[in-house]
Amino acid sequence: MAQRKTLFQLTWPTYIEFSFLMFMMVADTLMLSQYSDASVAAVGNANRILFLLTVLINIIAIGVGVVVSQYIGAKREKDSFKALQSGIMGAFFLALIIAGFLQLFGPALLRLVNTPDAIFDDALMYLRVVGIGLLFVALSQTTGSGFRSLGYPKRVMLAGATANLLNIGLNAILIFGLLGAPALGVLGAAIATLSARIFNAFILLGSLIYEKILDVTISLKRLYKYLREVLIIGFPSALEQFIYQVSEFGILIMVNTLGTLAVTTQIYVFNLSLPVLVFAIALAQGNQVIVGWHIGATEDEDAFKRTTKTMLIGVITVFVITLVVYFNAASILRIFTDNPEIIETGQRVLLVFIFLEMGRLSNIVVIQALRATGDVNYPVKAAVLSMGLIKLPLAYLLVFVFDLGLLGVFIGIAADEIVRGALVYIRWTRKPWLKQKRVIS
């Protein structure tokens, strides 16, 4: 069943898939902005917490992607199926624990990030409803990761695109009360998101059952073997992402201190950066699968050349896209709002995004390539160093000492992305990962 494909063949379906996902987020924001700016801020605060917890669920999904791709490179397809099935089982039980934690401690988490009182109730409601969907996110992310590593990203794309279209349709109906439904506002957006995630998970699992990938008997001994391989990659990788999300909590606290207007501006600007972020993620995931195949087949030099070329293509593309967005910032921001203060602040921040996104692309591409080789600990060290000594201190200094407001926040973020991008690229070129033992045994 598995097929080794080119970077383009792997990247474009993933780009479409994540474009639909990000478009769904933009549609949520756009629809809620017509309802009220406060509802945008409420959902934005809740999503910060949900993103953080999703990173924990990704412990399994990340590991599955690398382990399955290495098995495919080593021409051991049955082992790749068993690793995927083990990962799905592990991810579901992990998500069950996390979703329960969220229901119990949601209010405390929102207080932790200084959620303004004016939006607290809506943020909590959204957090609890969408939090149930973490169970289905775990299933779909792990399954999707396996399909990509098997060389079939189109299946993930089609399931995700259909689910996101469902979400947009339900948003329109439930937020504004179309077709006789009640106008539920933030609650309507939450129900729509949960429904779409359930649908996506069942489509992907159904596809696995149809292909008889889940029709594999696994003993506890084998389950332990494959989950161990998955966690060797997944735990440090998720820890690096967890550190990032914790730093984003610190950023959110700073932004919330600046007021609801700053929170809303940040969310609008983030939505404008989504096409670039989607491109970086898709490119990095396609490259990671190919690197995993090369490592599994002991084609180390091919893995090195592929990643170096991928990063160069990516940085040039990101520079061009962000430049175009910056010069059209005012017109694009008016799609979301006519507030002149938001538009003015957003324009200044988007200049910083040119540098931020080039650094971020380097991070994403190279870190995922290192991950595919089994070199998973260095990115964690780089994250702790850069975020702890640069991102948060610099942002705090620029916001509260030099009074740069939201602009200071994003300068701190950009400095971190650039430094980490440089650190991981140096690591890649020095090739210590050549000495890494393959994850699979």
CSV table of C-alpha atoms in Angstrom, one decimal, residues 21 42 52 56 60 71 82 99 110 126 138 169 220 223 234 241 278 306 312 329 352:
chain,number,residue,atom,x,y,z
A,21,LEU,CA,-8.2,24.1,8.6
A,42,ALA,CA,-13.2,35.1,24.0
A,52,LEU,CA,-1.4,23.9,24.4
A,56,LEU,CA,0.3,17.1,24.5
A,60,ILE,CA,1.7,10.3,19.9
A,71,TYR,CA,9.5,1.5,8.6
A,82,LYS,CA,1.2,-2.1,13.8
A,99,ALA,CA,-10.1,16.2,28.1
A,110,LEU,CA,-8.5,31.0,31.9
A,126,TYR,CA,-16.2,27.5,24.3
A,138,ALA,CA,-6.3,12.7,18.9
A,169,GLY,CA,-21.9,25.8,7.3
A,220,LEU,CA,0.5,-6.2,24.9
A,223,LEU,CA,1.9,-2.7,21.8
A,234,GLY,CA,7.0,11.9,20.3
A,241,GLN,CA,6.1,22.3,21.2
A,278,VAL,CA,0.2,26.7,6.4
A,306,ARG,CA,16.7,17.3,0.6
A,312,LEU,CA,16.0,27.5,0.8
A,329,ALA,CA,-2.0,45.3,5.0
A,352,VAL,CA,7.9,42.5,11.8
